[in-house]
PDB file of C-alpha atoms and ligand atoms in Angstrom:
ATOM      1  CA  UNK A   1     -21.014  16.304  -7.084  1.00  0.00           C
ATOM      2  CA  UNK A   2     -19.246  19.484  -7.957  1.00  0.00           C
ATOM      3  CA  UNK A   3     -19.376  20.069 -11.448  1.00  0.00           C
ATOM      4  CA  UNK A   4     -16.166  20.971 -12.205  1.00  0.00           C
ATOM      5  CA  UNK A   5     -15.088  17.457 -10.126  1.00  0.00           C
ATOM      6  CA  UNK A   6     -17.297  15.790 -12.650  1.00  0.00           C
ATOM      7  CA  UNK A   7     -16.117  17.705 -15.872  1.00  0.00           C
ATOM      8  CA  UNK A   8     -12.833  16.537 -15.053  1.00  0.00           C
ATOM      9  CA  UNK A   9     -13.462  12.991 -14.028  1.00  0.00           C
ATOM     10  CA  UNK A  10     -15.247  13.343 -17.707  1.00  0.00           C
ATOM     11  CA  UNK A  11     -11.887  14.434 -19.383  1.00  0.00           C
ATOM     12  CA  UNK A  12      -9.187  12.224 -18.079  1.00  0.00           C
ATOM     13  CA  UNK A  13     -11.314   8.728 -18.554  1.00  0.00           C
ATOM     14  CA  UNK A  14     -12.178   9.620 -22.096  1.00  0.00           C
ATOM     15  CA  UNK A  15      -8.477  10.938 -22.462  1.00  0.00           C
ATOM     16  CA  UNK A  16      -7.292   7.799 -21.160  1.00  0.00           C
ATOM     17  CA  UNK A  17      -9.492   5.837 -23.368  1.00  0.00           C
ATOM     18  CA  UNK A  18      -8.293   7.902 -26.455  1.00  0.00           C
ATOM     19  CA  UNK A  19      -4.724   6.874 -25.559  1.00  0.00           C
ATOM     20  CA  UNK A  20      -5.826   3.164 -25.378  1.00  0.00           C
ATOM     21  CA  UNK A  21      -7.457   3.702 -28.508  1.00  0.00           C
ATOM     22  CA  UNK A  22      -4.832   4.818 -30.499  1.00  0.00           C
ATOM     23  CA  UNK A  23      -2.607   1.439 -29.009  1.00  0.00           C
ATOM     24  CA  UNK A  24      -5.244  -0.583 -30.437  1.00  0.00           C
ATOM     25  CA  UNK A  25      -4.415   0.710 -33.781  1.00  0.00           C
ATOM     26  CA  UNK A  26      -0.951   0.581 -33.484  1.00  0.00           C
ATOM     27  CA  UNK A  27       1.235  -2.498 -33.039  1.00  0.00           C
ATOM     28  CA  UNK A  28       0.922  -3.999 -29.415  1.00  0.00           C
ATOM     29  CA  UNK A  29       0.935  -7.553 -28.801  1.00  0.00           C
ATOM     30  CA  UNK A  30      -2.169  -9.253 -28.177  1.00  0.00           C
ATOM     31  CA  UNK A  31      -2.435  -9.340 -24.388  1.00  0.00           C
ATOM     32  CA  UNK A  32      -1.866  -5.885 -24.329  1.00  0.00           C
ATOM     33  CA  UNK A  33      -5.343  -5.255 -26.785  1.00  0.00           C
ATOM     34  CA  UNK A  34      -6.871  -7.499 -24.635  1.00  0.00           C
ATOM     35  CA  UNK A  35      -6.794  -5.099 -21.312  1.00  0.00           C
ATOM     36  CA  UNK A  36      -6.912  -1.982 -23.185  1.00  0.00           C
ATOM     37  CA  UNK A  37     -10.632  -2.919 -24.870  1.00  0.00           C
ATOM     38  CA  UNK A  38     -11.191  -4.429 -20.899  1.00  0.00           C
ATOM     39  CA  UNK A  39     -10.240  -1.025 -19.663  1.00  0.00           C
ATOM     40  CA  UNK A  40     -11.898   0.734 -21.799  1.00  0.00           C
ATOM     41  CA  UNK A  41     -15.368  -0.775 -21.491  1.00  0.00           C
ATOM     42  CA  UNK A  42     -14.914  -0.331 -17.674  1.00  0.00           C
ATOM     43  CA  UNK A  43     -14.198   3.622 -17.815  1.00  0.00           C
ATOM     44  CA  UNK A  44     -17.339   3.714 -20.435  1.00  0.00           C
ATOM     45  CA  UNK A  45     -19.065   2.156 -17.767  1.00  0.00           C
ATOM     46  CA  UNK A  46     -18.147   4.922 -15.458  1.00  0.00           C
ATOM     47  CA  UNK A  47     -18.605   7.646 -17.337  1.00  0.00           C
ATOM     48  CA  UNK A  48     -22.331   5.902 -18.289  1.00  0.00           C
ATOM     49  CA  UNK A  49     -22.799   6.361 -14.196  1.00  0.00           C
ATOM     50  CA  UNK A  50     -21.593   9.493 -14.343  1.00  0.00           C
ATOM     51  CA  UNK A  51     -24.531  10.647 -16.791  1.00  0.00           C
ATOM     52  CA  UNK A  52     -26.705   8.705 -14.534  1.00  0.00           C
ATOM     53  CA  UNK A  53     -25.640  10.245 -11.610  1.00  0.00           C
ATOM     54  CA  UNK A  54     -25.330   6.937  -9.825  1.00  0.00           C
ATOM     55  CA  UNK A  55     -22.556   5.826  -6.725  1.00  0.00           C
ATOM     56  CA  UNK A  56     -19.140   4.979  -7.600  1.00  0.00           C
ATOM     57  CA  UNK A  57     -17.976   1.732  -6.087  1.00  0.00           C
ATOM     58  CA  UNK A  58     -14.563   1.864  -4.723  1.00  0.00           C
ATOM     59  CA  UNK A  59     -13.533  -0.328  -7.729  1.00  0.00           C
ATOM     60  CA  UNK A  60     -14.776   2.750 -10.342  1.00  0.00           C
ATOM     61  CA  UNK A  61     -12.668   5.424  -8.052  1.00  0.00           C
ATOM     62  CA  UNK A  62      -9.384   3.441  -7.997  1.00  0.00           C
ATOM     63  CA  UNK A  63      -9.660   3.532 -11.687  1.00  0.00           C
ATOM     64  CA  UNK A  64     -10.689   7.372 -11.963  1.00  0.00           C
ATOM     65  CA  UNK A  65      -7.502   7.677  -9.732  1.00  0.00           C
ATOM     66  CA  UNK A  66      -5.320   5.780 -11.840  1.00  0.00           C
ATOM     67  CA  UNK A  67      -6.307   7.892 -14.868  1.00  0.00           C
ATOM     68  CA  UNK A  68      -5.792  10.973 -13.072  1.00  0.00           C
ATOM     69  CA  UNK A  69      -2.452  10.259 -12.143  1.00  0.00           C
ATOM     70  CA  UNK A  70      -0.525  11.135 -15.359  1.00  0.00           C
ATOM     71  CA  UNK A  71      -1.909  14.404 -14.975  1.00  0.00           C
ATOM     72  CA  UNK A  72      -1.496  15.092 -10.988  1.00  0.00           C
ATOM     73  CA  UNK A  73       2.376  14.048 -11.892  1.00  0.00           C
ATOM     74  CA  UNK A  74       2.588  16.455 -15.042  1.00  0.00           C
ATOM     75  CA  UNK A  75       3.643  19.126 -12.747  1.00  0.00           C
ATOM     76  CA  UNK A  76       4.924  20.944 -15.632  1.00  0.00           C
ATOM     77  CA  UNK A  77       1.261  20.937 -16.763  1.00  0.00           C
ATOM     78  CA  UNK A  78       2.160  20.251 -19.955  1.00  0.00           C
ATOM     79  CA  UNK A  79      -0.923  18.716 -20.901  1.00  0.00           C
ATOM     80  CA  UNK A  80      -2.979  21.664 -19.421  1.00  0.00           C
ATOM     81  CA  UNK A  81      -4.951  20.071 -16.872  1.00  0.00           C
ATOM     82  CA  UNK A  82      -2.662  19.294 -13.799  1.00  0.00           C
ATOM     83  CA  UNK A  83      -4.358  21.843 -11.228  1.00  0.00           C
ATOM     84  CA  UNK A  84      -8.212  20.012 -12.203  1.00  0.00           C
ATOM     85  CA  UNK A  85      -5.885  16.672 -11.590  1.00  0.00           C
ATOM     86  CA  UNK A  86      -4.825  17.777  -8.443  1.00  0.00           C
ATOM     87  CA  UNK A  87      -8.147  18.742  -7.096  1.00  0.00           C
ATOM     88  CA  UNK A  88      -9.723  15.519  -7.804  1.00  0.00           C
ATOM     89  CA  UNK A  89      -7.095  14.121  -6.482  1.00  0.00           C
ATOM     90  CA  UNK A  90      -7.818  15.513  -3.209  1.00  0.00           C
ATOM     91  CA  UNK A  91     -11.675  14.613  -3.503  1.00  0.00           C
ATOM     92  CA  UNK A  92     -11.180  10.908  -4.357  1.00  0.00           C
ATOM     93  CA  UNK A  93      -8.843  11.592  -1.052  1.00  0.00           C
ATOM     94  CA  UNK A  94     -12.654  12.115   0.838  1.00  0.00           C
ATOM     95  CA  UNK A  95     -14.188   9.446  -1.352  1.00  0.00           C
ATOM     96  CA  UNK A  96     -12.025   6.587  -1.300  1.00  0.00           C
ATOM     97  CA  UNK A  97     -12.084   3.853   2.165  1.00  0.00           C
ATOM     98  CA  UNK A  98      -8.643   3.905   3.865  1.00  0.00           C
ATOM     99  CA  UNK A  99      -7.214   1.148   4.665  1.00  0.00           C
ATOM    100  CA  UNK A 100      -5.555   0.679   8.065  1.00  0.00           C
ATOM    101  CA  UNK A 101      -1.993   1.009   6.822  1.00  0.00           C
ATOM    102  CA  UNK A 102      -2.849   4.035   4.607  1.00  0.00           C
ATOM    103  CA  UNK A 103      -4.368   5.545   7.450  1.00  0.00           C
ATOM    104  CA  UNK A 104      -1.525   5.269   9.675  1.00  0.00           C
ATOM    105  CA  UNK A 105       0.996   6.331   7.105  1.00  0.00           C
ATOM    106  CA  UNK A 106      -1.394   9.526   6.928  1.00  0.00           C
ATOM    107  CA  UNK A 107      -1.262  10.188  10.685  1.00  0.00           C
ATOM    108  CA  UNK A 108       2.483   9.261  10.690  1.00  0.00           C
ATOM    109  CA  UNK A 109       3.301  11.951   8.121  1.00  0.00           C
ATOM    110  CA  UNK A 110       1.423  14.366   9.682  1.00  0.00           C
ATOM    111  CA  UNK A 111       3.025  14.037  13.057  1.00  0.00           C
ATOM    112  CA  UNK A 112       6.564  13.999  11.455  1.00  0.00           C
ATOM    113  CA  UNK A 113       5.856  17.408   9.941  1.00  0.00           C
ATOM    114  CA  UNK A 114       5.768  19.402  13.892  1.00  0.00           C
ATOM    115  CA  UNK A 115       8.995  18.763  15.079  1.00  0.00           C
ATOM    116  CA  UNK A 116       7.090  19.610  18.437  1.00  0.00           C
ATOM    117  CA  UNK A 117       4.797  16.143  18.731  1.00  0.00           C
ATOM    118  CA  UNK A 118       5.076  14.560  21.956  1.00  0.00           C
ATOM    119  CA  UNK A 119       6.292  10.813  21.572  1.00  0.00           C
ATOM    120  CA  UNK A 120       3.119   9.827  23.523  1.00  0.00           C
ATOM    121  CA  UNK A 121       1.231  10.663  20.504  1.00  0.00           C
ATOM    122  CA  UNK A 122       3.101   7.689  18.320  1.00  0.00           C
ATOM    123  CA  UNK A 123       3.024   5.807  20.991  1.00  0.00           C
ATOM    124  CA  UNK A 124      -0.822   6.319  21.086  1.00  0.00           C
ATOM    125  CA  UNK A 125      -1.284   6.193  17.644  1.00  0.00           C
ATOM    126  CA  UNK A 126       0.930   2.301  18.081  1.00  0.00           C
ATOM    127  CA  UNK A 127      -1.342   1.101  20.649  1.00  0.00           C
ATOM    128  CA  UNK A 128      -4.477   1.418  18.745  1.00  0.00           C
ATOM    129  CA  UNK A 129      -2.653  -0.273  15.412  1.00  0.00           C
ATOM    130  CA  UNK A 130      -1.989  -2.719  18.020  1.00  0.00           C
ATOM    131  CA  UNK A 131      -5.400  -3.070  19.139  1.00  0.00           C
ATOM    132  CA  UNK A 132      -6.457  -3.383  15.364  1.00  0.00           C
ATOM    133  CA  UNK A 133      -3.957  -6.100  14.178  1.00  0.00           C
ATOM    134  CA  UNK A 134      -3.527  -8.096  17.407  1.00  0.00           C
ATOM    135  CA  UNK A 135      -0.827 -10.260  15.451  1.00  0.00           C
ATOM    136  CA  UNK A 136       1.261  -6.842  15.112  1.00  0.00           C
ATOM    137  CA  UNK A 137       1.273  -8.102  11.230  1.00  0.00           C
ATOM    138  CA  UNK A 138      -1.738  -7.222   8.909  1.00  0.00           C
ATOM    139  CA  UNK A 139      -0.949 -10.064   6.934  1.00  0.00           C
ATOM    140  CA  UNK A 140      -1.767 -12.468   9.611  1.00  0.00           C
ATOM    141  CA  UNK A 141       1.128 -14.565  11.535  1.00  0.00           C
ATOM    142  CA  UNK A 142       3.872 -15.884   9.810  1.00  0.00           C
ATOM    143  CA  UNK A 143       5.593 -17.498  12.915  1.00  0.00           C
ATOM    144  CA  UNK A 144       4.342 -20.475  14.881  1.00  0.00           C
ATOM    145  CA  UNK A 145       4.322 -19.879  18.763  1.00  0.00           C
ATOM    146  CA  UNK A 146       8.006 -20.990  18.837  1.00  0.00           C
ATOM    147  CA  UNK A 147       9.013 -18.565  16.184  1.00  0.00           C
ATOM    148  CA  UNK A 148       9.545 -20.695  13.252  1.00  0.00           C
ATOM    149  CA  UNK A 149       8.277 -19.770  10.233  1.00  0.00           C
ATOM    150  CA  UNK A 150       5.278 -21.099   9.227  1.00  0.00           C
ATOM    151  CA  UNK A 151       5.879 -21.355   5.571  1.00  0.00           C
ATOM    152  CA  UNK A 152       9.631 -23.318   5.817  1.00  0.00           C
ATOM    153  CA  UNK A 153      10.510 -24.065   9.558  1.00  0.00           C
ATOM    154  CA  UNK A 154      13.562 -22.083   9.853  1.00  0.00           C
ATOM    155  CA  UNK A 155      14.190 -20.133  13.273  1.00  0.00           C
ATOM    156  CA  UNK A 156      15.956 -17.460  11.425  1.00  0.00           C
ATOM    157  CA  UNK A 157      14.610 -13.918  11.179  1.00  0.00           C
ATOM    158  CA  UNK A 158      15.614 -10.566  10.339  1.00  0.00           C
ATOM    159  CA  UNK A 159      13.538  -8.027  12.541  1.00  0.00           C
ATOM    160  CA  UNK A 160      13.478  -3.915  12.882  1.00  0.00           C
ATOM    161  CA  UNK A 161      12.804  -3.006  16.064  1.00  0.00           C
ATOM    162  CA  UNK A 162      11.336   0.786  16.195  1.00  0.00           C
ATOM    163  CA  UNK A 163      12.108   2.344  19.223  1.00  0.00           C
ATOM    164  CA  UNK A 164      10.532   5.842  19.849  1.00  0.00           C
ATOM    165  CA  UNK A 165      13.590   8.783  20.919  1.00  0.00           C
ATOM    166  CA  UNK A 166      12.692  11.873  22.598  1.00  0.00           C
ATOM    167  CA  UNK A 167      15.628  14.505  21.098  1.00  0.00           C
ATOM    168  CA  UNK A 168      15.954  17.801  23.093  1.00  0.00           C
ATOM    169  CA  UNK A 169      18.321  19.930  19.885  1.00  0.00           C
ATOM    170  CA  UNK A 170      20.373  17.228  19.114  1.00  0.00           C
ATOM    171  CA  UNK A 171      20.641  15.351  22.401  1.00  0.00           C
ATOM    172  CA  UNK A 172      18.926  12.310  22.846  1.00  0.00           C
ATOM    173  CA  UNK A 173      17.041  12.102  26.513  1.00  0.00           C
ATOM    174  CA  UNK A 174      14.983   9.160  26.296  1.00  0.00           C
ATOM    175  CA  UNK A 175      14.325   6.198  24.755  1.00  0.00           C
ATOM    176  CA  UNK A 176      11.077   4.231  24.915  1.00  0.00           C
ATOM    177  CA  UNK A 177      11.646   0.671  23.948  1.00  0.00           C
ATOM    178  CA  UNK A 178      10.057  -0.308  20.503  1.00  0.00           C
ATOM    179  CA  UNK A 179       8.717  -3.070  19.477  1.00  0.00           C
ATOM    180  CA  UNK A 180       9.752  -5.378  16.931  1.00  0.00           C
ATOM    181  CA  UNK A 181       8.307  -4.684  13.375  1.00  0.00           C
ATOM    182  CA  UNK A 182       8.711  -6.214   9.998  1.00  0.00           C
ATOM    183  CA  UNK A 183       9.894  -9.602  11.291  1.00  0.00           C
ATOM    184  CA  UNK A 184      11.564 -11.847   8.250  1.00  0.00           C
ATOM    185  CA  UNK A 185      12.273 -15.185   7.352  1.00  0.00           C
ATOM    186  CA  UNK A 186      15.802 -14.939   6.412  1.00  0.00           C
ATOM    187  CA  UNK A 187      15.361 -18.033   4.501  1.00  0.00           C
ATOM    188  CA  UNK A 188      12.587 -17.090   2.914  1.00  0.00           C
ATOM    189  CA  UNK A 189      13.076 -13.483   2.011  1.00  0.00           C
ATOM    190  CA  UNK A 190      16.928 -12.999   2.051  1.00  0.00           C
ATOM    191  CA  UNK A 191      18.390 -16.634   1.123  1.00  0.00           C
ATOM    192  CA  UNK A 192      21.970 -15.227   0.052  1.00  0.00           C
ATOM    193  CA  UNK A 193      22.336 -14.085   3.914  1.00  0.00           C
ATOM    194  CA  UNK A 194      20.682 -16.935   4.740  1.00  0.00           C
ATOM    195  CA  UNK A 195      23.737 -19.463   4.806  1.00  0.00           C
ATOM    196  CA  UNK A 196      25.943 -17.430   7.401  1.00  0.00           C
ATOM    197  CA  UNK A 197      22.722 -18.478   9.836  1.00  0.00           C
ATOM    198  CA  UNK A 198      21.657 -21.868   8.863  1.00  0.00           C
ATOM    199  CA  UNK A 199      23.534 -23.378  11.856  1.00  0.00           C
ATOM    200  CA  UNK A 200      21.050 -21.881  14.085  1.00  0.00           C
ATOM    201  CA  UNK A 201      18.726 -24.299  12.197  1.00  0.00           C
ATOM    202  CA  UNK A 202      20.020 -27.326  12.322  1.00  0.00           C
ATOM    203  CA  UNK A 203      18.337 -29.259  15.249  1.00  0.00           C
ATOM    204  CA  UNK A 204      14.917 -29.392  13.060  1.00  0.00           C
ATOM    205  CA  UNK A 205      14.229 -32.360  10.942  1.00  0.00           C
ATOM    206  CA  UNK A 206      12.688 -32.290   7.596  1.00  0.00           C
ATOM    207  CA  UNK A 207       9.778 -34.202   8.030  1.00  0.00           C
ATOM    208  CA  UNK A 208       8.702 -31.597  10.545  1.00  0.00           C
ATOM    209  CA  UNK A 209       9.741 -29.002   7.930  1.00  0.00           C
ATOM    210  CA  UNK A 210       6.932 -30.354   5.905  1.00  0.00           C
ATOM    211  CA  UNK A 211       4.271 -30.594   8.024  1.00  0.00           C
ATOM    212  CA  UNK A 212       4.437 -27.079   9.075  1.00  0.00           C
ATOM    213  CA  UNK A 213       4.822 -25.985   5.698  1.00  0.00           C
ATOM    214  CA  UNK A 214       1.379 -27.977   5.285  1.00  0.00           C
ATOM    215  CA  UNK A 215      -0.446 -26.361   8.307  1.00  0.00           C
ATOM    216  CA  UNK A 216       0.798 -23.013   7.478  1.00  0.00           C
ATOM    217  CA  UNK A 217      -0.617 -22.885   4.175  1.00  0.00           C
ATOM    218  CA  UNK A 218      -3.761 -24.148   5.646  1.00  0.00           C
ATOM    219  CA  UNK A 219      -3.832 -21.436   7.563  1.00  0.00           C
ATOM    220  CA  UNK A 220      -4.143 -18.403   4.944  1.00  0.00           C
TER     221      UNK A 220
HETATM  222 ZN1   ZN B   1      10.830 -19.253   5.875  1.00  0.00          ZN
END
């Protein structure tokens, strides 16, 4: 590891701890002690592998992250360290495991930034999220087969449907149909709308309300 990467890793958990330190003394409630002295054996621990030279888990990094924030956002670098903060922010960057909707946001942004990127390249990049998350949601499905939600039965959703544009200047010459994203239970996740739709709902009986709800939950 690159010694100033580790000097600094050094700094902001024992800064951090400092910090927690000093709450300890003054007056926070309880709960509050609690997770600092939690916190603060677990960036000990770290900095005890760091003098070891053992392998962060991905656990230790997320913490050495979240420590390292305050100072990658002190872009005033008022505290003197922001530029260190800022590099190891780019090395957890190598470290850390992406996940699969970090890595498309990543690829996403990237593509945004050359005004020049063909659609076909989104539309590449879409078909292999596809292939990864065959239910188009991470989360797993939400929506039997017949599109009712799985958690209370209503028919109702709220969906964004991305469709990819090709612009030539500011004229729009084709369109490649999206597909639908971010599909909601209106009932679930927006009930104020949700009584302008109910009517859609009302063929389905309770009793099959409740079983669903059952089957769904079985299913997480
Ligand atoms: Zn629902």
């Amino acid at each position: 590891m690159n010694p100033a990467v580790k000097k600094h890793i050094r700094f902001v958990l024992e800064d951090d701890n400092e910090v927690m330190s000093a709450g300890l003394r003054g007056d926070l409630d309880e709960e509050n002690k609690r997770m600092n002295r939690e916190l603060i054996k677990r960036h000990e621990a770290i900095l005890a592998k760091l003098d070891n030279g053992e392998t962060f888990s991905q656990a230790d990094l997320q913490l050495i992250r979240d420590a390292n924030e305050v100072h990658v956002n002190d872009g005033a670098n008022l505290n003197g360290h922001h530029r260190q903060a800022v590099k190891l922010d780019r090395w957890l960057d190598h470290m850390m495991e992406l996940d699969k909707d970090k890595a498309m946001q990543i690829l996403e942004g990237w593509l945004d930034k050359d005004a020049r990127t063909p659609a076909r390249v989104y539309r590449a990049l879409h078909a292999l999220w596809e292939e990864a998350t065959p239910n188009d949601v991470a989360a797993g499905p939400v929506f039997d087969d017949e599109g009712r939600c799985l958690k209370c039965g209503s028919k109702v959703a709220f969906a964004d449907v991305t469709d990819t544009v090709v612009f030539v200047g500011d004229e729009i010459v084709k369109r490649y149909d999206g597909d639908i994203t971010n599909r909601n239970c209106v009932r679930c996740n927006h009930p104020k709308q949700y009584s302008d739709f109910a009517h859609y709902d009302d063929d389905g009986g309770s009793t099959t309300r409740a079983n669903r709800h059952q089957s769904g939950t079985a299913r997480r």
